[in-house]
Amino acid sequence: MTSSDGNPVDRALAQVLARAANAYPGVVADYIPELASADPASAAIALTSTSGHLYAAGDHDVAFTLQSISKPFVYSLVLGQLGVDRLHEHVGFEPSGEPFNAISLDDAGRPANPMINAGAIVTSALVDGADEAERFESIRATLSAFAGRTLEMDERVYASEAATGERNRALAHLARAAGNLARHPDDAADGYFRQCALLVTTTDVSVMGATLANGGVNPVTGMEVVAPSVARRTLSLMASCGMYDHAGEWAYRVGMPAKSGVSGGIVAVKPGQFGIGVYSPGLDAAGNSSRGVAALTLLADEFGLHLLEHPATPATSVDRLIHDPVEGITVVLRGELAFTGVEHVAFEIARLLTDNDLAGSALTLDTSSVTRITPAAERLLDAVVAQARARGRSVTVVPLDR
Ligand code: GLN
């Protein structure tokens, strides 16, 4: 696809990619010898919306290995299996402020977080399965479900890392020595090398991100891959720890949960809206794709994607207020009711109840046009109704049209 093809979203992505090409090219990783053969000029960006629409520019079909982008997705698999408390006995929640391959282990052998190598090796070793082969198939199946297609392993990259991965094996041995690794350290490191060697395209990465953006449901295939709370917790760690010792500046400048890998890919997520994949193999000093960081920084600036950007003021949930001498007051609600929606309703009703001109009139709360209500908002709304009744009003609730 070129910049003259496609719809305006494809073109906007192509423009961002073209501008990112002016950034420092970075240096292709060669500590895993096989990674050194990547074409430094290759670059791609892809975006998948939570409605399942795909957009891309550049070399979006070029395959590369996931490397550390595998970490949040394997974390989500284990979190779903063990739950927060059991999983986090083994690994922390805190940004390490250190490089990805740091010897990050506290006295109990607990790495700072699951997004750095030490934490990812410990996490990956907790995947349920009878043996190493079964555990890897479970990882492969889950990451494939995130991508919406079966992912294959790059044997050469795997063999290349397995032949040279002393540092990662050392991390596994240290975790084992501290009593924080249930498997043989070499097997744990081997399983981790395999997950890192799964092959993806930039488009795959955007679909994987979109699945997290969409509360764990792959928006292209419709499959529920992980529970919504697992997706949220995974994004939370990506937001604080996904970019290693660059995580703080990343949160400041870009403000999207993200995870990078040494092969030059980055996944970034705009919760509720879309997932993005970028690829460019040259890395900066923190081991993140240099032009990938540039592309995401430009995109976030241009489209106001920062997590803490002042959000559009939510539309009021009170659609209409009808005063009728016979029927009394009807409050018609609409849209999604979460905390702020019910807060608006409670405010309006409190005002109506103290309005002397309306004293004694019956109240109808029509929620038939509400599309969704959170459980907490529903409890709050019940309390509003109970309070009106306690003040002697006759209240009728027209239920949600589910
Ligand atoms: N397999 C790589 C390693 O452990 C992954 C690191 C990364 O992508 N940052 O060294």
mmCIF file of C-alpha atoms and ligand atoms in Angstrom:
data_model
loop_
_atom_site.group_PDB
_atom_site.id
_atom_site.type_symbol
_atom_site.label_atom_id
_atom_site.label_comp_id
_atom_site.label_asym_id
_atom_site.label_seq_id
_atom_site.Cartn_x
_atom_site.Cartn_y
_atom_site.Cartn_z
ATOM 1 C CA MET A 1 0.000 0.000 0.000
ATOM 2 C CA THR A 2 1.340 3.459 -0.786
ATOM 3 C CA SER A 3 0.338 6.872 0.435
ATOM 4 C CA SER A 4 -1.816 7.494 -2.632
ATOM 5 C CA ASP A 5 -3.891 4.360 -2.028
ATOM 6 C CA GLY A 6 -6.575 3.644 0.468
ATOM 7 C CA ASN A 7 -8.894 5.821 2.452
ATOM 8 C CA PRO A 8 -8.005 8.926 4.484
ATOM 9 C CA VAL A 9 -7.019 6.871 7.553
ATOM 10 C CA ASP A 10 -4.507 4.836 5.507
ATOM 11 C CA ARG A 11 -3.168 8.083 4.086
ATOM 12 C CA ALA A 12 -2.862 9.708 7.517
ATOM 13 C CA LEU A 13 -0.872 6.683 8.702
ATOM 14 C CA ALA A 14 1.339 6.825 5.605
ATOM 15 C CA GLN A 15 2.080 10.502 6.278
ATOM 16 C CA VAL A 16 3.056 9.787 9.876
ATOM 17 C CA LEU A 17 5.340 6.979 8.694
ATOM 18 C CA ALA A 18 6.961 9.233 6.093
ATOM 19 C CA ARG A 19 7.648 11.918 8.708
ATOM 20 C CA ALA A 20 9.041 9.333 11.152
ATOM 21 C CA ALA A 21 11.564 8.324 8.465
ATOM 22 C CA ASN A 22 13.360 11.625 9.213
ATOM 23 C CA ALA A 23 14.050 10.484 12.780
ATOM 24 C CA TYR A 24 17.323 8.906 13.913
ATOM 25 C CA PRO A 25 17.366 5.469 12.253
ATOM 26 C CA GLY A 26 18.669 3.641 15.307
ATOM 27 C CA VAL A 27 20.772 0.495 15.340
ATOM 28 C CA VAL A 28 19.506 -2.978 14.442
ATOM 29 C CA ALA A 29 19.965 -5.431 17.346
ATOM 30 C CA ASP A 30 22.659 -8.047 16.751
ATOM 31 C CA TYR A 31 23.112 -9.641 20.180
ATOM 32 C CA ILE A 32 20.710 -12.256 18.811
ATOM 33 C CA PRO A 33 22.781 -12.807 15.630
ATOM 34 C CA GLU A 34 19.826 -13.687 13.419
ATOM 35 C CA LEU A 35 18.102 -10.342 14.119
ATOM 36 C CA ALA A 36 20.988 -8.500 12.437
ATOM 37 C CA SER A 37 19.752 -9.567 9.001
ATOM 38 C CA ALA A 38 16.656 -7.287 9.234
ATOM 39 C CA ASP A 39 16.426 -4.560 6.561
ATOM 40 C CA PRO A 40 17.040 -1.282 8.440
ATOM 41 C CA ALA A 41 14.987 0.616 5.830
ATOM 42 C CA SER A 42 11.876 -1.476 6.413
ATOM 43 C CA ALA A 43 9.054 0.397 8.169
ATOM 44 C CA ALA A 44 5.345 -0.096 8.723
ATOM 45 C CA ILE A 45 2.364 1.124 10.700
ATOM 46 C CA ALA A 46 -1.038 -0.520 11.102
ATOM 47 C CA LEU A 47 -4.157 0.347 13.070
ATOM 48 C CA THR A 48 -7.108 -1.895 13.907
ATOM 49 C CA SER A 49 -10.195 -0.299 15.414
ATOM 50 C CA THR A 50 -12.363 -1.936 18.048
ATOM 51 C CA SER A 51 -14.988 -2.180 15.286
ATOM 52 C CA GLY A 52 -12.553 -4.489 13.485
ATOM 53 C CA HIS A 53 -11.536 -2.083 10.686
ATOM 54 C CA LEU A 54 -7.918 -2.458 9.501
ATOM 55 C CA TYR A 55 -5.695 0.340 8.184
ATOM 56 C CA ALA A 56 -2.021 0.180 7.289
ATOM 57 C CA ALA A 57 0.889 1.817 5.510
ATOM 58 C CA GLY A 58 4.415 0.789 4.566
ATOM 59 C CA ASP A 59 5.743 -2.768 4.834
ATOM 60 C CA HIS A 60 2.838 -4.005 6.913
ATOM 61 C CA ASP A 61 3.113 -7.556 5.581
ATOM 62 C CA VAL A 62 6.818 -8.000 6.422
ATOM 63 C CA ALA A 63 7.158 -10.666 9.120
ATOM 64 C CA PHE A 64 9.326 -10.191 12.196
ATOM 65 C CA THR A 65 9.586 -11.963 15.536
ATOM 66 C CA LEU A 66 7.498 -10.702 18.449
ATOM 67 C CA GLN A 67 10.367 -10.691 20.967
ATOM 68 C CA SER A 68 9.275 -8.697 24.015
ATOM 69 C CA ILE A 69 5.909 -7.788 22.495
ATOM 70 C CA SER A 70 5.012 -11.356 23.534
ATOM 71 C CA LYS A 71 5.369 -10.409 27.214
ATOM 72 C CA PRO A 72 2.038 -8.635 27.894
ATOM 73 C CA PHE A 73 0.105 -11.297 25.992
ATOM 74 C CA VAL A 74 1.706 -14.201 27.855
ATOM 75 C CA TYR A 75 1.194 -12.236 31.083
ATOM 76 C CA SER A 76 -2.531 -12.005 30.294
ATOM 77 C CA LEU A 77 -2.688 -15.773 29.700
ATOM 78 C CA VAL A 78 -1.116 -16.517 33.089
ATOM 79 C CA LEU A 79 -3.187 -13.844 34.845
ATOM 80 C CA GLY A 80 -6.344 -15.517 33.528
ATOM 81 C CA GLN A 81 -5.113 -18.879 34.835
ATOM 82 C CA LEU A 82 -3.787 -17.846 38.265
ATOM 83 C CA GLY A 83 -5.455 -14.559 39.174
ATOM 84 C CA VAL A 84 -3.687 -11.449 40.466
ATOM 85 C CA ASP A 85 -2.704 -12.641 43.941
ATOM 86 C CA ARG A 86 -1.123 -15.959 42.963
ATOM 87 C CA LEU A 87 0.655 -14.586 39.903
ATOM 88 C CA HIS A 88 2.013 -11.535 41.707
ATOM 89 C CA GLU A 89 3.555 -13.597 44.478
ATOM 90 C CA HIS A 90 6.146 -14.260 41.769
ATOM 91 C CA VAL A 91 6.506 -10.914 40.006
ATOM 92 C CA GLY A 92 6.038 -7.248 40.942
ATOM 93 C CA PHE A 93 4.038 -4.314 39.582
ATOM 94 C CA GLU A 94 6.717 -1.625 39.573
ATOM 95 C CA PRO A 95 8.574 0.031 36.689
ATOM 96 C CA SER A 96 12.212 -0.969 37.097
ATOM 97 C CA GLY A 97 13.820 2.148 35.583
ATOM 98 C CA GLU A 98 16.373 -0.297 34.204
ATOM 99 C CA PRO A 99 17.130 -1.866 30.825
ATOM 100 C CA PHE A 100 15.057 -4.817 29.610
ATOM 101 C CA ASN A 101 17.719 -7.400 30.451
ATOM 102 C CA ALA A 102 18.563 -6.061 33.935
ATOM 103 C CA ILE A 103 19.247 -8.501 36.770
ATOM 104 C CA SER A 104 16.019 -7.427 38.433
ATOM 105 C CA LEU A 105 15.312 -9.738 41.371
ATOM 106 C CA ASP A 106 14.569 -8.805 44.958
ATOM 107 C CA ASP A 107 15.638 -11.019 47.889
ATOM 108 C CA ALA A 108 12.753 -13.395 47.185
ATOM 109 C CA GLY A 109 13.813 -13.670 43.541
ATOM 110 C CA ARG A 110 10.848 -11.572 42.508
ATOM 111 C CA PRO A 111 11.490 -9.435 39.393
ATOM 112 C CA ALA A 112 10.202 -5.837 39.372
ATOM 113 C CA ASN A 113 7.531 -6.429 36.707
ATOM 114 C CA PRO A 114 6.520 -8.890 33.965
ATOM 115 C CA MET A 115 7.552 -6.597 31.076
ATOM 116 C CA ILE A 116 11.306 -6.985 31.584
ATOM 117 C CA ASN A 117 13.117 -10.225 30.749
ATOM 118 C CA ALA A 118 13.499 -11.526 34.325
ATOM 119 C CA GLY A 119 9.796 -10.983 35.006
ATOM 120 C CA ALA A 120 8.725 -12.408 31.667
ATOM 121 C CA ILE A 121 10.775 -15.603 32.156
ATOM 122 C CA VAL A 122 9.244 -16.150 35.605
ATOM 123 C CA THR A 123 5.742 -15.391 34.284
ATOM 124 C CA SER A 124 6.082 -17.595 31.232
ATOM 125 C CA ALA A 125 7.218 -20.530 33.404
ATOM 126 C CA LEU A 126 3.877 -20.326 35.249
ATOM 127 C CA VAL A 127 1.780 -21.163 32.156
ATOM 128 C CA ASP A 128 -0.335 -24.208 32.871
ATOM 129 C CA GLY A 129 0.607 -27.429 31.034
ATOM 130 C CA ALA A 130 1.846 -31.000 31.558
ATOM 131 C CA ASP A 131 5.207 -30.375 29.898
ATOM 132 C CA GLU A 132 7.209 -27.747 27.999
ATOM 133 C CA ALA A 133 5.624 -28.640 24.658
ATOM 134 C CA GLU A 134 2.106 -28.279 26.027
ATOM 135 C CA ARG A 135 2.968 -24.994 27.688
ATOM 136 C CA PHE A 136 4.376 -23.588 24.466
ATOM 137 C CA GLU A 137 1.332 -24.726 22.472
ATOM 138 C CA SER A 138 -0.877 -22.944 24.988
ATOM 139 C CA ILE A 139 1.167 -19.757 24.563
ATOM 140 C CA ARG A 140 1.087 -20.096 20.799
ATOM 141 C CA ALA A 141 -2.685 -20.712 20.780
ATOM 142 C CA THR A 142 -3.372 -17.664 22.965
ATOM 143 C CA LEU A 143 -1.101 -15.321 21.026
ATOM 144 C CA SER A 144 -2.653 -16.640 17.796
ATOM 145 C CA ALA A 145 -6.135 -15.888 19.168
ATOM 146 C CA PHE A 146 -4.967 -12.338 19.962
ATOM 147 C CA ALA A 147 -3.729 -11.990 16.357
ATOM 148 C CA GLY A 148 -6.709 -13.766 14.810
ATOM 149 C CA ARG A 149 -4.570 -16.254 12.861
ATOM 150 C CA THR A 150 -2.185 -19.107 13.620
ATOM 151 C CA LEU A 151 1.281 -17.783 14.395
ATOM 152 C CA GLU A 152 4.356 -19.800 13.409
ATOM 153 C CA MET A 153 7.711 -19.801 15.167
ATOM 154 C CA ASP A 154 10.834 -18.595 13.335
ATOM 155 C CA GLU A 155 13.164 -21.570 13.876
ATOM 156 C CA ARG A 156 16.290 -19.638 12.922
ATOM 157 C CA VAL A 157 15.685 -16.765 15.317
ATOM 158 C CA TYR A 158 14.757 -19.213 18.066
ATOM 159 C CA ALA A 159 17.920 -21.283 17.483
ATOM 160 C CA SER A 160 20.026 -18.116 17.295
ATOM 161 C CA GLU A 161 18.761 -16.847 20.665
ATOM 162 C CA ALA A 162 18.938 -20.308 22.252
ATOM 163 C CA ALA A 163 22.587 -20.538 21.172
ATOM 164 C CA THR A 164 23.524 -17.151 22.626
ATOM 165 C CA GLY A 165 21.013 -16.494 25.418
ATOM 166 C CA GLU A 166 23.349 -16.910 28.389
ATOM 167 C CA ARG A 167 22.142 -13.766 30.090
ATOM 168 C CA ASN A 168 18.495 -14.850 30.007
ATOM 169 C CA ARG A 169 19.456 -18.339 31.186
ATOM 170 C CA ALA A 170 21.402 -16.693 33.994
ATOM 171 C CA LEU A 171 18.292 -14.705 35.000
ATOM 172 C CA ALA A 172 16.305 -17.960 35.070
ATOM 173 C CA HIS A 173 18.972 -19.632 37.230
ATOM 174 C CA LEU A 174 18.980 -16.697 39.667
ATOM 175 C CA ALA A 175 15.185 -16.837 39.964
ATOM 176 C CA ARG A 176 15.443 -20.586 40.549
ATOM 177 C CA ALA A 177 18.160 -20.153 43.174
ATOM 178 C CA ALA A 178 15.901 -17.723 45.043
ATOM 179 C CA GLY A 179 13.068 -20.256 44.995
ATOM 180 C CA ASN A 180 10.938 -18.374 42.456
ATOM 181 C CA LEU A 181 10.927 -20.740 39.481
ATOM 182 C CA ALA A 182 9.041 -24.011 39.411
ATOM 183 C CA ARG A 183 10.721 -25.348 36.224
ATOM 184 C CA HIS A 184 14.273 -26.179 35.316
ATOM 185 C CA PRO A 185 15.843 -22.783 34.514
ATOM 186 C CA ASP A 186 17.091 -23.880 31.090
ATOM 187 C CA ASP A 187 13.598 -25.116 30.176
ATOM 188 C CA ALA A 188 12.052 -21.863 31.408
ATOM 189 C CA ALA A 189 14.491 -19.819 29.306
ATOM 190 C CA ASP A 190 13.870 -22.074 26.314
ATOM 191 C CA GLY A 191 10.087 -21.586 26.530
ATOM 192 C CA TYR A 192 10.657 -17.840 26.717
ATOM 193 C CA PHE A 193 12.950 -17.898 23.629
ATOM 194 C CA ARG A 194 10.185 -19.725 21.725
ATOM 195 C CA GLN A 195 7.500 -17.204 22.590
ATOM 196 C CA CYS A 196 9.895 -14.413 21.532
ATOM 197 C CA ALA A 197 10.429 -16.136 18.152
ATOM 198 C CA LEU A 198 6.752 -16.187 17.118
ATOM 199 C CA LEU A 199 6.412 -14.471 13.745
ATOM 200 C CA VAL A 200 4.006 -11.590 13.183
ATOM 201 C CA THR A 201 3.351 -8.762 10.762
ATOM 202 C CA THR A 202 2.696 -5.170 11.801
ATOM 203 C CA THR A 203 -0.973 -5.761 11.001
ATOM 204 C CA ASP A 204 -1.034 -8.764 13.376
ATOM 205 C CA VAL A 205 0.439 -6.589 16.114
ATOM 206 C CA SER A 206 -2.306 -3.993 15.606
ATOM 207 C CA VAL A 207 -4.990 -6.700 15.897
ATOM 208 C CA MET A 208 -3.352 -8.015 19.092
ATOM 209 C CA GLY A 209 -3.409 -4.477 20.500
ATOM 210 C CA ALA A 210 -7.000 -3.949 19.364
ATOM 211 C CA THR A 211 -8.020 -7.082 21.282
ATOM 212 C CA LEU A 212 -6.674 -5.500 24.477
ATOM 213 C CA ALA A 213 -8.313 -2.179 23.501
ATOM 214 C CA ASN A 214 -11.586 -4.068 23.076
ATOM 215 C CA GLY A 215 -11.664 -5.559 26.585
ATOM 216 C CA GLY A 216 -10.146 -8.899 25.520
ATOM 217 C CA VAL A 217 -12.437 -9.650 22.565
ATOM 218 C CA ASN A 218 -10.661 -9.846 19.197
ATOM 219 C CA PRO A 219 -12.634 -7.294 17.156
ATOM 220 C CA VAL A 220 -11.842 -9.051 13.863
ATOM 221 C CA THR A 221 -12.750 -12.631 14.814
ATOM 222 C CA GLY A 222 -15.210 -11.840 17.637
ATOM 223 C CA MET A 223 -13.452 -14.347 19.911
ATOM 224 C CA GLU A 224 -13.125 -13.567 23.633
ATOM 225 C CA VAL A 225 -9.424 -14.187 24.250
ATOM 226 C CA VAL A 226 -9.125 -12.885 27.827
ATOM 227 C CA ALA A 227 -11.578 -11.420 30.349
ATOM 228 C CA PRO A 228 -12.089 -7.627 30.427
ATOM 229 C CA SER A 229 -10.402 -7.305 33.840
ATOM 230 C CA VAL A 230 -7.362 -9.209 32.510
ATOM 231 C CA ALA A 231 -7.142 -6.891 29.489
ATOM 232 C CA ARG A 232 -7.354 -3.838 31.750
ATOM 233 C CA ARG A 233 -4.662 -5.097 34.126
ATOM 234 C CA THR A 234 -2.360 -5.981 31.248
ATOM 235 C CA LEU A 235 -2.763 -2.476 29.803
ATOM 236 C CA SER A 236 -2.053 -1.051 33.202
ATOM 237 C CA LEU A 237 1.385 -2.712 33.348
ATOM 238 C CA MET A 238 2.084 -1.777 29.723
ATOM 239 C CA ALA A 239 1.347 1.846 30.660
ATOM 240 C CA SER A 240 3.789 1.871 33.574
ATOM 241 C CA CYS A 241 6.466 -0.631 32.482
ATOM 242 C CA GLY A 242 6.130 -1.353 28.750
ATOM 243 C CA MET A 243 8.998 0.804 27.490
ATOM 244 C CA TYR A 244 11.714 -0.200 30.001
ATOM 245 C CA ASP A 245 13.906 2.668 31.203
ATOM 246 C CA HIS A 246 12.097 4.971 28.762
ATOM 247 C CA ALA A 247 8.684 4.203 30.364
ATOM 248 C CA GLY A 248 8.405 7.510 32.258
ATOM 249 C CA GLU A 249 9.230 9.715 29.279
ATOM 250 C CA TRP A 250 6.990 7.579 27.085
ATOM 251 C CA ALA A 251 4.056 8.067 29.477
ATOM 252 C CA TYR A 252 4.796 11.786 29.494
ATOM 253 C CA ARG A 253 5.153 12.311 25.754
ATOM 254 C CA VAL A 254 2.940 9.631 24.200
ATOM 255 C CA GLY A 255 0.678 8.406 26.976
ATOM 256 C CA MET A 256 -0.530 5.134 25.461
ATOM 257 C CA PRO A 257 0.008 1.708 27.027
ATOM 258 C CA ALA A 258 2.638 0.082 24.826
ATOM 259 C CA LYS A 259 5.188 -2.711 24.549
ATOM 260 C CA SER A 260 8.267 -2.807 22.373
ATOM 261 C CA GLY A 261 10.468 -5.653 21.173
ATOM 262 C CA VAL A 262 14.131 -5.745 20.084
ATOM 263 C CA SER A 263 13.221 -6.835 16.567
ATOM 264 C CA GLY A 264 11.784 -3.317 16.091
ATOM 265 C CA GLY A 265 8.058 -3.722 16.677
ATOM 266 C CA ILE A 266 5.875 -1.791 19.118
ATOM 267 C CA VAL A 267 2.270 -2.394 20.073
ATOM 268 C CA ALA A 268 0.350 0.614 21.418
ATOM 269 C CA VAL A 269 -3.236 0.725 22.609
ATOM 270 C CA LYS A 270 -5.935 3.368 22.812
ATOM 271 C CA PRO A 271 -8.422 1.660 25.157
ATOM 272 C CA GLY A 272 -11.917 1.397 23.708
ATOM 273 C CA GLN A 273 -10.746 2.716 20.338
ATOM 274 C CA PHE A 274 -7.912 0.877 18.606
ATOM 275 C CA GLY A 275 -4.616 -0.995 18.660
ATOM 276 C CA ILE A 276 -1.569 0.143 16.672
ATOM 277 C CA GLY A 277 1.440 -1.790 15.450
ATOM 278 C CA VAL A 278 4.607 -0.081 14.237
ATOM 279 C CA TYR A 279 7.767 -1.642 12.877
ATOM 280 C CA SER A 280 11.225 -0.334 12.073
ATOM 281 C CA PRO A 281 14.195 -2.476 13.166
ATOM 282 C CA GLY A 282 16.661 0.264 14.196
ATOM 283 C CA LEU A 283 16.625 0.702 17.994
ATOM 284 C CA ASP A 284 17.324 3.659 20.249
ATOM 285 C CA ALA A 285 19.455 3.535 23.407
ATOM 286 C CA ALA A 286 16.592 2.061 25.474
ATOM 287 C CA GLY A 287 16.134 -0.796 22.976
ATOM 288 C CA ASN A 288 12.909 0.587 21.496
ATOM 289 C CA SER A 289 12.344 1.035 17.748
ATOM 290 C CA SER A 290 13.665 4.547 17.088
ATOM 291 C CA ARG A 291 11.384 5.399 14.166
ATOM 292 C CA GLY A 292 8.557 3.439 15.780
ATOM 293 C CA VAL A 293 8.754 5.719 18.822
ATOM 294 C CA ALA A 294 8.868 8.724 16.469
ATOM 295 C CA ALA A 295 5.787 7.534 14.541
ATOM 296 C CA LEU A 296 3.755 6.933 17.706
ATOM 297 C CA THR A 297 4.835 10.272 19.192
ATOM 298 C CA LEU A 298 3.710 12.093 16.039
ATOM 299 C CA LEU A 299 0.432 10.185 15.913
ATOM 300 C CA ALA A 300 -0.347 10.810 19.592
ATOM 301 C CA ASP A 301 0.424 14.539 19.208
ATOM 302 C CA GLU A 302 -1.545 14.968 16.049
ATOM 303 C CA PHE A 303 -4.654 13.084 17.103
ATOM 304 C CA GLY A 304 -4.604 13.938 20.824
ATOM 305 C CA LEU A 305 -4.262 10.274 21.847
ATOM 306 C CA HIS A 306 -2.593 10.797 25.233
ATOM 307 C CA LEU A 307 -4.380 8.839 27.956
ATOM 308 C CA LEU A 308 -4.685 11.932 30.113
ATOM 309 C CA GLU A 309 -5.836 14.245 27.336
ATOM 310 C CA HIS A 310 -8.879 16.158 28.575
ATOM 311 C CA PRO A 311 -11.688 13.952 27.299
ATOM 312 C CA ALA A 312 -14.645 15.280 25.333
ATOM 313 C CA THR A 313 -17.251 16.255 27.928
ATOM 314 C CA PRO A 314 -19.583 13.290 28.198
ATOM 315 C CA ALA A 315 -23.031 13.941 26.744
ATOM 316 C CA THR A 316 -25.636 14.268 29.466
ATOM 317 C CA SER A 317 -27.570 11.112 30.216
ATOM 318 C CA VAL A 318 -30.785 13.089 30.698
ATOM 319 C CA ASP A 319 -32.324 13.108 27.238
ATOM 320 C CA ARG A 320 -35.632 14.848 28.060
ATOM 321 C CA LEU A 321 -37.528 16.177 31.072
ATOM 322 C CA ILE A 322 -41.284 16.215 30.589
ATOM 323 C CA HIS A 323 -43.652 17.981 32.993
ATOM 324 C CA ASP A 324 -47.228 16.923 32.537
ATOM 325 C CA PRO A 325 -50.037 18.095 34.851
ATOM 326 C CA VAL A 326 -51.609 14.599 34.782
ATOM 327 C CA GLU A 327 -48.630 12.228 34.400
ATOM 328 C CA GLY A 328 -46.237 14.220 36.589
ATOM 329 C CA ILE A 329 -42.548 14.411 35.743
ATOM 330 C CA THR A 330 -40.921 12.025 33.269
ATOM 331 C CA VAL A 331 -37.128 11.882 33.107
ATOM 332 C CA VAL A 332 -35.953 10.127 29.922
ATOM 333 C CA LEU A 333 -32.401 8.754 30.086
ATOM 334 C CA ARG A 334 -30.229 7.641 27.175
ATOM 335 C CA GLY A 335 -26.877 6.166 26.241
ATOM 336 C CA GLU A 336 -24.342 4.531 28.532
ATOM 337 C CA LEU A 337 -24.823 5.087 32.238
ATOM 338 C CA ALA A 338 -21.656 4.982 34.265
ATOM 339 C CA PHE A 339 -20.744 7.094 37.296
ATOM 340 C CA THR A 340 -21.015 10.543 35.670
ATOM 341 C CA GLY A 341 -24.270 9.653 33.897
ATOM 342 C CA VAL A 342 -26.001 8.721 37.142
ATOM 343 C CA GLU A 343 -24.449 11.689 38.905
ATOM 344 C CA HIS A 344 -26.220 13.945 36.337
ATOM 345 C CA VAL A 345 -29.503 12.103 36.893
ATOM 346 C CA ALA A 346 -29.227 12.258 40.685
ATOM 347 C CA PHE A 347 -28.496 15.998 40.467
ATOM 348 C CA GLU A 348 -31.541 16.659 38.233
ATOM 349 C CA ILE A 349 -33.874 14.598 40.377
ATOM 350 C CA ALA A 350 -32.688 16.224 43.607
ATOM 351 C CA ARG A 351 -33.457 19.585 41.974
ATOM 352 C CA LEU A 352 -36.933 18.445 40.882
ATOM 353 C CA LEU A 353 -37.749 17.104 44.339
ATOM 354 C CA THR A 354 -37.002 20.452 45.954
ATOM 355 C CA ASP A 355 -38.903 22.483 43.318
ATOM 356 C CA ASN A 356 -41.992 23.808 45.126
ATOM 357 C CA ASP A 357 -43.965 24.131 41.874
ATOM 358 C CA LEU A 358 -43.599 20.384 41.337
ATOM 359 C CA ALA A 359 -44.298 19.360 44.932
ATOM 360 C CA GLY A 360 -46.042 16.019 45.196
ATOM 361 C CA SER A 361 -45.988 15.187 41.469
ATOM 362 C CA ALA A 362 -45.308 11.586 40.471
ATOM 363 C CA LEU A 363 -41.962 10.700 38.917
ATOM 364 C CA THR A 364 -41.316 8.387 35.975
ATOM 365 C CA LEU A 365 -37.745 7.351 35.228
ATOM 366 C CA ASP A 366 -37.637 6.071 31.660
ATOM 367 C CA THR A 367 -34.449 4.026 31.079
ATOM 368 C CA SER A 368 -35.712 2.220 27.967
ATOM 369 C CA SER A 369 -33.227 4.120 25.725
ATOM 370 C CA VAL A 370 -30.226 3.400 27.962
ATOM 371 C CA THR A 371 -27.803 1.181 26.026
ATOM 372 C CA ARG A 372 -25.729 -0.004 28.973
ATOM 373 C CA ILE A 373 -25.485 0.568 32.712
ATOM 374 C CA THR A 374 -22.572 -0.431 34.910
ATOM 375 C CA PRO A 375 -23.483 -2.412 38.071
ATOM 376 C CA ALA A 376 -22.269 0.405 40.336
ATOM 377 C CA ALA A 377 -24.282 2.989 38.367
ATOM 378 C CA GLU A 378 -27.343 0.754 38.673
ATOM 379 C CA ARG A 379 -26.961 0.657 42.459
ATOM 380 C CA LEU A 380 -26.611 4.429 42.556
ATOM 381 C CA LEU A 381 -29.733 4.835 40.419
ATOM 382 C CA ASP A 382 -31.659 2.490 42.753
ATOM 383 C CA ALA A 383 -30.618 4.704 45.657
ATOM 384 C CA VAL A 384 -31.913 7.795 43.809
ATOM 385 C CA VAL A 385 -35.293 6.073 43.336
ATOM 386 C CA ALA A 386 -35.392 4.888 46.968
ATOM 387 C CA GLN A 387 -34.697 8.418 48.171
ATOM 388 C CA ALA A 388 -37.521 9.887 46.055
ATOM 389 C CA ARG A 389 -39.893 7.256 47.431
ATOM 390 C CA ALA A 390 -38.750 7.943 50.987
ATOM 391 C CA ARG A 391 -39.773 11.538 50.367
ATOM 392 C CA GLY A 392 -43.275 10.341 49.583
ATOM 393 C CA ARG A 393 -43.095 10.434 45.787
ATOM 394 C CA SER A 394 -44.705 7.808 43.617
ATOM 395 C CA VAL A 395 -41.921 6.595 41.316
ATOM 396 C CA THR A 396 -42.271 4.401 38.228
ATOM 397 C CA VAL A 397 -39.166 3.013 36.529
ATOM 398 C CA VAL A 398 -39.448 2.049 32.851
ATOM 399 C CA PRO A 399 -36.787 -0.654 32.586
ATOM 400 C CA LEU A 400 -33.857 -0.966 30.201
ATOM 401 C CA ASP A 401 -34.795 -2.398 26.841
ATOM 402 C CA ARG A 402 -32.193 -5.202 27.012
HETATM 403 N N1 GLN B 1 14.252 -12.277 23.271
HETATM 404 C C1 GLN B 1 14.744 -10.995 23.621
HETATM 405 C C2 GLN B 1 15.658 -11.075 24.834
HETATM 406 O O1 GLN B 1 15.302 -11.673 25.787
HETATM 407 C C3 GLN B 1 13.620 -10.058 23.898
HETATM 408 C C4 GLN B 1 14.060 -8.726 24.455
HETATM 409 C C5 GLN B 1 13.286 -7.575 23.908
HETATM 410 O O2 GLN B 1 12.556 -7.691 22.948
HETATM 411 N N2 GLN B 1 13.462 -6.418 24.489
HETATM 412 O O3 GLN B 1 16.735 -10.558 24.842
#
